[in-house]
mmCIF file of C-alpha atoms in Angstrom:
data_model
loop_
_atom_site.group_PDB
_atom_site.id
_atom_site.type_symbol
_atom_site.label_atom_id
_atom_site.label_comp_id
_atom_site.label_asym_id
_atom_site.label_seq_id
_atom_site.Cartn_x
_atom_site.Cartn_y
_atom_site.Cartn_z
ATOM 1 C CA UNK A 1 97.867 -56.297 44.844
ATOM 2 C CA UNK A 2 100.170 -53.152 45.023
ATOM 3 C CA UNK A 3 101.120 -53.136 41.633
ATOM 4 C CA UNK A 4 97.385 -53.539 40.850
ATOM 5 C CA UNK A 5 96.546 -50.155 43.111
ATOM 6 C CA UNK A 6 99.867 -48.374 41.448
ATOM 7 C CA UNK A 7 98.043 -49.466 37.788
ATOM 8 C CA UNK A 8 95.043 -48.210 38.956
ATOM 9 C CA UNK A 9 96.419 -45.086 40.326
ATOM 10 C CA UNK A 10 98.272 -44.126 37.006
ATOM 11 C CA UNK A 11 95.043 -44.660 34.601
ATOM 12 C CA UNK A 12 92.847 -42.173 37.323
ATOM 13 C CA UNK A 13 95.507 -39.338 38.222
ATOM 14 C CA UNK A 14 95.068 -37.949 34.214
ATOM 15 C CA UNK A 15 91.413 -37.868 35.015
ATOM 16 C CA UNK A 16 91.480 -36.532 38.124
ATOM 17 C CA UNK A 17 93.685 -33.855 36.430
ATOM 18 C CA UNK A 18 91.642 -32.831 33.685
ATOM 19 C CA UNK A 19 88.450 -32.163 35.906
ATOM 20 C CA UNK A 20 90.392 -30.589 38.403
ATOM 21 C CA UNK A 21 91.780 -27.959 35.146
ATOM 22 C CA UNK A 22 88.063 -27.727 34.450
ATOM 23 C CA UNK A 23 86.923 -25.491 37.135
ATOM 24 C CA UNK A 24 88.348 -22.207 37.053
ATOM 25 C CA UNK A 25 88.455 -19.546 39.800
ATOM 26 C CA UNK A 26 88.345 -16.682 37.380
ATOM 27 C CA UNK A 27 89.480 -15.290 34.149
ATOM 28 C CA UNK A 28 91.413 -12.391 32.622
ATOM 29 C CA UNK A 29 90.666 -10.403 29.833
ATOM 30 C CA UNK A 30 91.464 -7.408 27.861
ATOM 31 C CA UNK A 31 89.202 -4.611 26.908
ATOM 32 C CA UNK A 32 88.931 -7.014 23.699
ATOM 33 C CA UNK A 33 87.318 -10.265 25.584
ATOM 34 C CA UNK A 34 91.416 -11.830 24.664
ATOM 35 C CA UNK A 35 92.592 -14.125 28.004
ATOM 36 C CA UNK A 36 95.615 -12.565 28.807
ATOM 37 C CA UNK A 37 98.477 -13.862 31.257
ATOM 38 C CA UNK A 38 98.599 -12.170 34.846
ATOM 39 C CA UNK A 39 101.956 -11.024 34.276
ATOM 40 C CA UNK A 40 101.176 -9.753 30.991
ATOM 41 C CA UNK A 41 98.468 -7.019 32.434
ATOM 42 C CA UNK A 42 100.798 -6.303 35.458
ATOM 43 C CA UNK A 43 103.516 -5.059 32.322
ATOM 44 C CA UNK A 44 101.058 -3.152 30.747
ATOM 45 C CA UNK A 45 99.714 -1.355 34.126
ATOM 46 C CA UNK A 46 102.834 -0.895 35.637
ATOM 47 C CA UNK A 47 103.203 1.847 32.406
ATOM 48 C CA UNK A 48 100.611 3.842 34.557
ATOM 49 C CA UNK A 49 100.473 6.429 36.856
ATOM 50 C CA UNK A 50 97.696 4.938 38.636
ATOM 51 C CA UNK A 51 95.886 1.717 38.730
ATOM 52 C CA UNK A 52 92.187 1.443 39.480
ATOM 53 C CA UNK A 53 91.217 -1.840 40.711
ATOM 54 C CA UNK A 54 87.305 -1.576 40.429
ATOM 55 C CA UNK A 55 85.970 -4.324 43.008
ATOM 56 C CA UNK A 56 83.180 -6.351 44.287
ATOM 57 C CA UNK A 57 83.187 -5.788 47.829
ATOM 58 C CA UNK A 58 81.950 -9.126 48.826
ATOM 59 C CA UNK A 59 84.302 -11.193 45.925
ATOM 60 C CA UNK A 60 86.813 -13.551 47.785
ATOM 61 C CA UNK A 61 89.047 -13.936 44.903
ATOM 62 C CA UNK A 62 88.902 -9.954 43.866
ATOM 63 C CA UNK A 63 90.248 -9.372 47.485
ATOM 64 C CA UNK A 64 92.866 -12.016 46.785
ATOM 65 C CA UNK A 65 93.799 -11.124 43.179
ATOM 66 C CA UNK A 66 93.967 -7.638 44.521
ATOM 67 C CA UNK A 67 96.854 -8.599 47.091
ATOM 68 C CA UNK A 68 98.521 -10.133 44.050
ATOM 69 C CA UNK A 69 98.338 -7.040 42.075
ATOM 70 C CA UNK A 70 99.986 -5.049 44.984
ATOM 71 C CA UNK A 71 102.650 -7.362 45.095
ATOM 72 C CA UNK A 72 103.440 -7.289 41.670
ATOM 73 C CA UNK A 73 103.200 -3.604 41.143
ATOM 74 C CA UNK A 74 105.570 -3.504 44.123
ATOM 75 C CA UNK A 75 107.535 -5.775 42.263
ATOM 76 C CA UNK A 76 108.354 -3.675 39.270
ATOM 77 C CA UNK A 77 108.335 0.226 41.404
ATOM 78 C CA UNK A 78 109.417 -0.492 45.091
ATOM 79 C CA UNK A 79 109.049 2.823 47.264
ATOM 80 C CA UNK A 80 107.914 4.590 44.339
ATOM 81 C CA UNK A 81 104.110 2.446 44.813
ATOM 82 C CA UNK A 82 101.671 4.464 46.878
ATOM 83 C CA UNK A 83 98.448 2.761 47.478
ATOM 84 C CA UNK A 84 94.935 4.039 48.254
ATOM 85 C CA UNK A 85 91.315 3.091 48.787
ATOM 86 C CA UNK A 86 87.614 3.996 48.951
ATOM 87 C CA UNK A 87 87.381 1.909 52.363
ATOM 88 C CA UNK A 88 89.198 4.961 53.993
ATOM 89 C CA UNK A 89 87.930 8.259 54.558
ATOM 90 C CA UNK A 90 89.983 10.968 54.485
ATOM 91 C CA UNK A 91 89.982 12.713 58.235
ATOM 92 C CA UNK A 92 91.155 9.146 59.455
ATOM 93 C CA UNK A 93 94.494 9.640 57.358
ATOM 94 C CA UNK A 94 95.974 10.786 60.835
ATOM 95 C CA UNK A 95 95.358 7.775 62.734
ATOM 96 C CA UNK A 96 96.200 5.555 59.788
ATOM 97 C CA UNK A 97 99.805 6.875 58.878
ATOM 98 C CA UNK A 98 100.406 6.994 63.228
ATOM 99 C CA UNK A 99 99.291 3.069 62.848
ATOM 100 C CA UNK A 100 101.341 2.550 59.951
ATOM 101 C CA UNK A 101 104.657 4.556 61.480
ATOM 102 C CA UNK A 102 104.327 2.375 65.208
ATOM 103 C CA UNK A 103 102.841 4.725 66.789
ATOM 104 C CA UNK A 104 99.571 3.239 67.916
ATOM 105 C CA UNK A 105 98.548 -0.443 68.584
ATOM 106 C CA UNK A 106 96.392 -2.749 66.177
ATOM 107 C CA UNK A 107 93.553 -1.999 68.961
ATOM 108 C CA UNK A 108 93.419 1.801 68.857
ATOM 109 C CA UNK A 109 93.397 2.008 64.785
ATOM 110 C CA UNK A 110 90.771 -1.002 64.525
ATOM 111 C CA UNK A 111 88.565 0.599 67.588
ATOM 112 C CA UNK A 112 88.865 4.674 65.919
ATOM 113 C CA UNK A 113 88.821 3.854 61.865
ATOM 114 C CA UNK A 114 85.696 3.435 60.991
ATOM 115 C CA UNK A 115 86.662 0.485 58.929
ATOM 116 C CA UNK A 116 84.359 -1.895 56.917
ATOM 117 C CA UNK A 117 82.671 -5.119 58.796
ATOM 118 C CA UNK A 118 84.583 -7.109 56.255
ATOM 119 C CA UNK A 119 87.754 -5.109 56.657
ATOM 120 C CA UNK A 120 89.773 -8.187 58.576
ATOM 121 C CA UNK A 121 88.759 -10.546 55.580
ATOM 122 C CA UNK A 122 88.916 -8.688 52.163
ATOM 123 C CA UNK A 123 90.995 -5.114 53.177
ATOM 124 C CA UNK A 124 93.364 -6.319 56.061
ATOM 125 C CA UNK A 125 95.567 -8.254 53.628
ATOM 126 C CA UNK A 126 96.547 -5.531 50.994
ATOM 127 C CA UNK A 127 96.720 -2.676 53.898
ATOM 128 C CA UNK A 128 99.087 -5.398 56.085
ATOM 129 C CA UNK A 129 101.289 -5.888 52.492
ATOM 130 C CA UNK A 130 101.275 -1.942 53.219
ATOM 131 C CA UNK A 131 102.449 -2.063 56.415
ATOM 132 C CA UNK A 132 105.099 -4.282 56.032
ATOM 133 C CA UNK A 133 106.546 -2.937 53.321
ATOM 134 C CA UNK A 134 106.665 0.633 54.751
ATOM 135 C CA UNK A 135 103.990 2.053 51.242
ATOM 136 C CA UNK A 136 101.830 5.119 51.837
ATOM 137 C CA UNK A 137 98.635 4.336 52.155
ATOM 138 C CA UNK A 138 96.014 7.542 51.473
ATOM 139 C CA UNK A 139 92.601 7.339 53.096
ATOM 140 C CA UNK A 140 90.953 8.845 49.693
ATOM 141 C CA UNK A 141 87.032 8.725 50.735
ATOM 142 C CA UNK A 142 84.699 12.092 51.316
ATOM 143 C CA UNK A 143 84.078 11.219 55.032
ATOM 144 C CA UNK A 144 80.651 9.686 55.221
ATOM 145 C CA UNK A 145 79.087 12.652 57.538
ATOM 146 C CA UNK A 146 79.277 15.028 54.279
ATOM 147 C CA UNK A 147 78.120 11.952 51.686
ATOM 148 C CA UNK A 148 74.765 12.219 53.725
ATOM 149 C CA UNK A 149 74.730 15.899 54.042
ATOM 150 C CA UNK A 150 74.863 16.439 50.179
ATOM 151 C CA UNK A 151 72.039 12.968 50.240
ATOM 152 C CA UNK A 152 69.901 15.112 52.172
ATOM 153 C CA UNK A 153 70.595 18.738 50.958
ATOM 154 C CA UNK A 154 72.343 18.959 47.777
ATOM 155 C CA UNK A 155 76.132 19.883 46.796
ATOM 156 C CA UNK A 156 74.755 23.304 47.358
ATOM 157 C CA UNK A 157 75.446 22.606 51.140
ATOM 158 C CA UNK A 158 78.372 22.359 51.240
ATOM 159 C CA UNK A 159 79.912 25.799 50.982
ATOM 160 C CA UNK A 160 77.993 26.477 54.615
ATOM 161 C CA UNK A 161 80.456 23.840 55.764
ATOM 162 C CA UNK A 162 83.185 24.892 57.947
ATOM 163 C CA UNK A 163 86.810 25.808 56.880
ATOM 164 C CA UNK A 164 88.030 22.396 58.957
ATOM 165 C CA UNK A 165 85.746 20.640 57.396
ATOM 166 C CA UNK A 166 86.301 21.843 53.518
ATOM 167 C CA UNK A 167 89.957 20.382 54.415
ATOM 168 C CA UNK A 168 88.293 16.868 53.360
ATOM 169 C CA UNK A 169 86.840 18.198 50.567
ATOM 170 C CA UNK A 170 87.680 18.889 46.961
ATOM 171 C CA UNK A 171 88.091 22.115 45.900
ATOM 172 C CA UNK A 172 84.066 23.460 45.682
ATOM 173 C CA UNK A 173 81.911 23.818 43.759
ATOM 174 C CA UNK A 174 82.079 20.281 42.750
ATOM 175 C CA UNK A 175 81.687 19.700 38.961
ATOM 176 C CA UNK A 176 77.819 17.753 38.271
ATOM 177 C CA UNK A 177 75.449 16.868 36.249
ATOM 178 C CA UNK A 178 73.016 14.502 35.391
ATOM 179 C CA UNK A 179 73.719 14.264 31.489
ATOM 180 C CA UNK A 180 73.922 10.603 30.866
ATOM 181 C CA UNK A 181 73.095 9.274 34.268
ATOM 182 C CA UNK A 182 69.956 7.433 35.496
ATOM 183 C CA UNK A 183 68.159 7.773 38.618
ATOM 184 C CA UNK A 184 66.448 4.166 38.336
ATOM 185 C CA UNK A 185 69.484 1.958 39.845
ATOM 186 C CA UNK A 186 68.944 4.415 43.155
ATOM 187 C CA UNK A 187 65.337 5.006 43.148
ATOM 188 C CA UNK A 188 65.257 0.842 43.395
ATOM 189 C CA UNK A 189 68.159 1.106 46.610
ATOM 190 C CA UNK A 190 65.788 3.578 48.005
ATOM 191 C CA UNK A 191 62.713 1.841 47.836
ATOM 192 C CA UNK A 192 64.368 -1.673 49.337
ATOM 193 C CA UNK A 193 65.267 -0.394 52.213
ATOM 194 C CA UNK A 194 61.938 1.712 52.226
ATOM 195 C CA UNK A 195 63.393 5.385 52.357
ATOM 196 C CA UNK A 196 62.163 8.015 50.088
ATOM 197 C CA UNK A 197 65.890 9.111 49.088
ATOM 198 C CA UNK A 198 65.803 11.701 46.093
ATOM 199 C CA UNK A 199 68.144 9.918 43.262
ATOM 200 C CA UNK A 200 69.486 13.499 41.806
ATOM 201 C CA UNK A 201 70.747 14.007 45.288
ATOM 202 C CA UNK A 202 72.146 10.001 45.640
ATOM 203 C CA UNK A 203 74.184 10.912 42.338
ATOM 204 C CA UNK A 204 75.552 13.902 43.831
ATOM 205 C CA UNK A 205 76.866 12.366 46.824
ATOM 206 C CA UNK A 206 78.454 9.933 44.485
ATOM 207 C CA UNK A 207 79.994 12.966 42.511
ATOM 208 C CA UNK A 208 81.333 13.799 46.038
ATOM 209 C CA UNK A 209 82.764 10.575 46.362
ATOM 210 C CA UNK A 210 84.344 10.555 43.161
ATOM 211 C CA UNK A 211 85.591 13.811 43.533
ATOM 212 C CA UNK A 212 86.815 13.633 47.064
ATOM 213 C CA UNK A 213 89.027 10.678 45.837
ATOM 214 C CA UNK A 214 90.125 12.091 42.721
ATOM 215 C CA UNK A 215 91.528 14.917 44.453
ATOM 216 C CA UNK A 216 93.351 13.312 47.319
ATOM 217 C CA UNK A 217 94.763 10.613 44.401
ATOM 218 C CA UNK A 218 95.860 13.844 42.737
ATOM 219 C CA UNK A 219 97.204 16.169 45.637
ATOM 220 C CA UNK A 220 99.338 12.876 46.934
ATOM 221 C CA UNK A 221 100.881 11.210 44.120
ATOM 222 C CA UNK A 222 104.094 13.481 43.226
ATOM 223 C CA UNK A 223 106.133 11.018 41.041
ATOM 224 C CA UNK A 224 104.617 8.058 43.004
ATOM 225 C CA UNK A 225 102.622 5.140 41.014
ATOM 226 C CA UNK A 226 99.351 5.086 42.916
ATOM 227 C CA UNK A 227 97.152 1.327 43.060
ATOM 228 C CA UNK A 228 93.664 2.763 43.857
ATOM 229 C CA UNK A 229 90.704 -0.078 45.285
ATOM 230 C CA UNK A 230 87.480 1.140 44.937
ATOM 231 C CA UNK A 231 83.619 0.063 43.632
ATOM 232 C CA UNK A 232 83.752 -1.021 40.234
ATOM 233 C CA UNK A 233 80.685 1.545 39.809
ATOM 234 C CA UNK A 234 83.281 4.613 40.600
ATOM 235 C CA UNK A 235 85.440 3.989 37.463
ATOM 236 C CA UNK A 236 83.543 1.861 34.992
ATOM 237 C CA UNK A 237 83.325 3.440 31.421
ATOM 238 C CA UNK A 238 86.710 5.531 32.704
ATOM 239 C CA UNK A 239 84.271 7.520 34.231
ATOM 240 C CA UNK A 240 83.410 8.815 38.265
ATOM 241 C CA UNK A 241 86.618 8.917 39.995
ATOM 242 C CA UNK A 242 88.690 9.085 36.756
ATOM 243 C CA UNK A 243 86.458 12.189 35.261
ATOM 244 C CA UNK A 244 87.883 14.299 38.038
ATOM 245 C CA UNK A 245 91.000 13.335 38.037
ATOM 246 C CA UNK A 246 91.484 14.321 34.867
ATOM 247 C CA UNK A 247 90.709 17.412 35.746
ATOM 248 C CA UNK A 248 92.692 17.702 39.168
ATOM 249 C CA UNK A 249 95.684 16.715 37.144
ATOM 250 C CA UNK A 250 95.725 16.315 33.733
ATOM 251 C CA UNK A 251 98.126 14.001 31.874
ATOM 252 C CA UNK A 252 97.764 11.320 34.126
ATOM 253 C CA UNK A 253 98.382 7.879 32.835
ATOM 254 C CA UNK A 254 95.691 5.854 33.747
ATOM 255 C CA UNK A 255 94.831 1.217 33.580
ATOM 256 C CA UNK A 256 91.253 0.203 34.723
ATOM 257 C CA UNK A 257 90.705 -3.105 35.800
ATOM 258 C CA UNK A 258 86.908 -4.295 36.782
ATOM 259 C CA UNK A 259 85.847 -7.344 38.398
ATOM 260 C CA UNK A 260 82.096 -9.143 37.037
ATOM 261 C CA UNK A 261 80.257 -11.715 37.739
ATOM 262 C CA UNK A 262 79.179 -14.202 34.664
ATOM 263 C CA UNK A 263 77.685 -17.647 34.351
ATOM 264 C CA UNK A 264 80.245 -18.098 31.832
ATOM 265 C CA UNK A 265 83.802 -16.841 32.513
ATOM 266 C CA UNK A 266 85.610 -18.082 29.168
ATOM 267 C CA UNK A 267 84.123 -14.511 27.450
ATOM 268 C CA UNK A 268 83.650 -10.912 28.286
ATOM 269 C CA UNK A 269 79.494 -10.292 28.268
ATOM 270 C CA UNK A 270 78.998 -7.389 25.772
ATOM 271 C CA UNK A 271 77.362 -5.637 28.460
ATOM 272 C CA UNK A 272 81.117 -4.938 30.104
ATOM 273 C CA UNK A 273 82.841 -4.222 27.059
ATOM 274 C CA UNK A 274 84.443 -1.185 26.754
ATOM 275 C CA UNK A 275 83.948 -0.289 30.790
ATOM 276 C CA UNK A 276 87.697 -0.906 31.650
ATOM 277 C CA UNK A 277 90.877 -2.317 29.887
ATOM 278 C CA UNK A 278 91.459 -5.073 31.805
ATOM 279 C CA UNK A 279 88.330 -7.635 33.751
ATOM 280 C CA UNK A 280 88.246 -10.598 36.509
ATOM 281 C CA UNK A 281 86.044 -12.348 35.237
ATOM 282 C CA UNK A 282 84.351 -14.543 38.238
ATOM 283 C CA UNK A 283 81.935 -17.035 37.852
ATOM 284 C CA UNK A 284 78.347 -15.881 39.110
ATOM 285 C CA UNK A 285 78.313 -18.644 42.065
ATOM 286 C CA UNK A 286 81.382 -17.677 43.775
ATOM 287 C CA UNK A 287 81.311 -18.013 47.494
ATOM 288 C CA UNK A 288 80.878 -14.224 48.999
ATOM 289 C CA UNK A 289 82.368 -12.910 51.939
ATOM 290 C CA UNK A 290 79.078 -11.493 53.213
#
């Protein structure tokens, strides 16, 4: 009977094998649609000055694969890896760096950060890899108080701002315009959640964004590699975040790598190519984290 189950055992495991090689998690690609190894596009990035991870913020295995990337870019720099993220606005740099150095408990920097509802699931990871490695980590974000002041008034506003508060700020004015940018993605946000938001104004307060953490990647990296997490919106096409750093400091080395969503994950969509140099490709049912 045992040697029947063992028989039986032997002519299912193969089987069991190939379906379970079947389902995959995700892909990675090049800018060219190629599968490339992990380790291959951690080489290549490592060449950079800074990394752009451009995320979903609700993508389990982004967060995860994210973490990864961290560790290997640790990996091949040590000390000289300085990470940073939209998830953090700049005027709570303070209480992060006093978490960070023992200064306050877990309590006081979770109750004062502002952080993200899904902050313990998808950020706490990377920041505790942080943490326990003794890496910088720069708070890069505008803080959201002058995101919706330049929603509701323009970037105009912002030079009746005080001097404290231009210290979160880019230097002003702030580089825009609307050449090459659509207001129909935010004129649909604006009328789901019924609010008569002007679009011109949304896109500026996403210039500020980009701007504001351009300029703190810029004004902290000295000879630093800097991993950067952030929307995939705020550097696809090497644009947003990256247009501004270019001009903050010029001659940076720069790898993109954005994270989609396809039925099919064995080939880049045409509709991403040419948005970043590297993709995680996830398939479009993935579990979310909210």
């Amino acid at each position: 009977m045992k040697k029947k189950y063992l028989l039986l055992l032997l002519l299912v495991m193969p089987l069991l094998t190939m379906a379970k090689s079947d389902l995959k998690a995700f892909t990675l690609v090049d800018n060219a649609g190629h599968e490339v190894p992990f380790q291959e596009m951690i080489k290549q990035a490592s060449k950079s000055d800074v990394v752009f991870v451009g995320e979903m913020h609700n993508c389990p295995i982004t967060h995860w694969l994210e973490l990864k990337i961290a560790e290997a870019l640790y990996a091949k720099h040590k000390d000289n890896l300085m990470l940073g993220a939209e998830m953090y606005e700049a005027d709570n740099q303070l209480i992060m760096d006093e978490y960070l150095n023992g200064n306050i408990k877990y309590e006081q920097f979770t109750d004062e950060m502002r952080l993200w509802p899904n902050y313990e699931t998808d950020y706490e990871p990377v920041f505790s890899f942080a943490e326990e490695n003794h890496l910088r980590f720069i708070a890069t974000n505008v803080p959201r108080r002058y995101a919706n002041v330049v929603k509701y008034h323009g970037l105009d506003y912002l030079d009746s701002l005080s001097a404290d508060a231009k210290k979160y700020l880019p230097p002003l004015p702030i580089p825009f315009t609307m050449e090459g940018k659509s207001t129909a993605a935010f004129s649909l946000m604006a009328s789901i959640h019924g609010k008569k938001d002007d679009p011109i104004r949304m896109h500026m307060a996403q210039a500020l964004k980009d701007a504001t953490m351009a300029w703190n990647i810029s004004k902290n990296i000295g000879r630093h590699h800097f991993l950067h997490f952030n929307g995939s919106y705020h550097t696809a096409g090497k644009t947003g975040i990256i247009d501004y750093l270019n001009r903050y400091r010029p001659e940076t080395t720069i790898t993109t790598i954005m994270a989609v969503k396809q039925e099919e994950i064995d080939k880049l969509d045409s509709a991403y190519q040419n948005q970043a140099d590297y993709y995680i490709i996830v398939p479009q049912d993935m579990s979310t984290s909210y």
